[in-house]
Amino acid sequence: MYQYRNIQTEEIVDEQEAESYVLDKLGITIEPRGKNGEMTQEQIENIGETVGWYFSGNWIKEKVKEEE
């Protein structure tokens, strides 16, 4: 499992929460546009690119050490 850590604020975002975190921070609401109310491939790709862009600045992706 991975997490993102902000190098300035030390804020941590778990990888599985990254998509909702970024969309919330940017104020983006997604309305699925697929035939059956699902996300289109283009929407999925755009969200992935947006998350990558957001965490490309002052964030470091690091592996979470599992507790024994």
C-alpha positions as CSV (number, residue, x, y, z in Angstrom):
1,M,0.0,0.0,0.0
2,Y,1.2,3.5,-0.8
3,Q,0.5,7.0,0.6
4,Y,1.3,10.5,-0.5
5,R,3.1,12.8,1.9
6,N,3.3,16.6,1.4
7,I,6.9,17.7,1.9
8,Q,5.9,21.1,3.2
9,T,3.0,20.3,5.5
10,E,3.7,16.6,6.3
11,E,0.0,15.9,5.4
12,I,-0.6,12.3,4.4
13,V,-3.2,11.0,2.0
14,D,-3.6,7.2,1.6
15,E,-3.5,6.1,-2.1
16,Q,-7.0,4.6,-2.0
17,E,-8.4,8.0,-0.8
18,A,-6.3,10.0,-3.3
19,E,-9.0,10.3,-6.0
20,S,-11.7,11.7,-3.7
21,Y,-9.2,13.9,-1.9
22,V,-8.1,15.6,-5.1
23,L,-11.5,16.0,-6.5
24,D,-12.7,17.5,-3.2
25,K,-9.7,19.9,-3.0
26,L,-10.3,21.1,-6.5
27,G,-14.0,21.4,-6.1
28,I,-14.7,18.9,-9.0
29,T,-18.0,17.0,-9.1
30,I,-18.1,14.1,-11.6
31,E,-21.4,13.2,-13.3
32,P,-21.1,9.7,-14.9
33,R,-21.7,10.0,-18.6
34,G,-21.8,6.3,-19.6
35,K,-24.7,4.5,-21.1
36,N,-25.7,2.8,-17.8
37,G,-24.8,5.6,-15.4
38,E,-21.2,4.5,-15.1
39,M,-18.0,6.5,-15.8
40,T,-16.8,6.6,-19.3
41,Q,-13.3,5.6,-20.2
42,E,-12.4,9.2,-20.9
43,Q,-13.7,10.3,-17.5
44,I,-11.6,7.6,-15.7
45,E,-8.5,8.6,-17.6
46,N,-9.0,12.3,-16.9
47,I,-9.5,11.6,-13.2
48,G,-6.3,9.6,-13.2
49,E,-4.4,12.3,-14.9
50,T,-5.8,14.9,-12.6
51,V,-4.7,12.9,-9.5
52,G,-1.2,12.4,-11.0
53,W,-0.9,16.1,-11.7
54,Y,-2.1,17.1,-8.2
55,F,0.4,14.9,-6.5
56,S,3.3,15.8,-8.8
57,G,4.2,19.0,-7.0
58,N,5.1,19.0,-3.3
59,W,4.1,15.4,-2.7
60,I,6.1,12.2,-2.3
61,K,4.6,8.8,-3.0
62,E,5.9,6.4,-0.4
63,K,5.3,2.8,0.5
64,V,3.5,2.3,3.8
65,K,5.4,0.1,6.3
66,E,3.1,-2.7,7.4
67,E,2.9,-3.3,11.2
68,E,3.8,-6.8,12.3
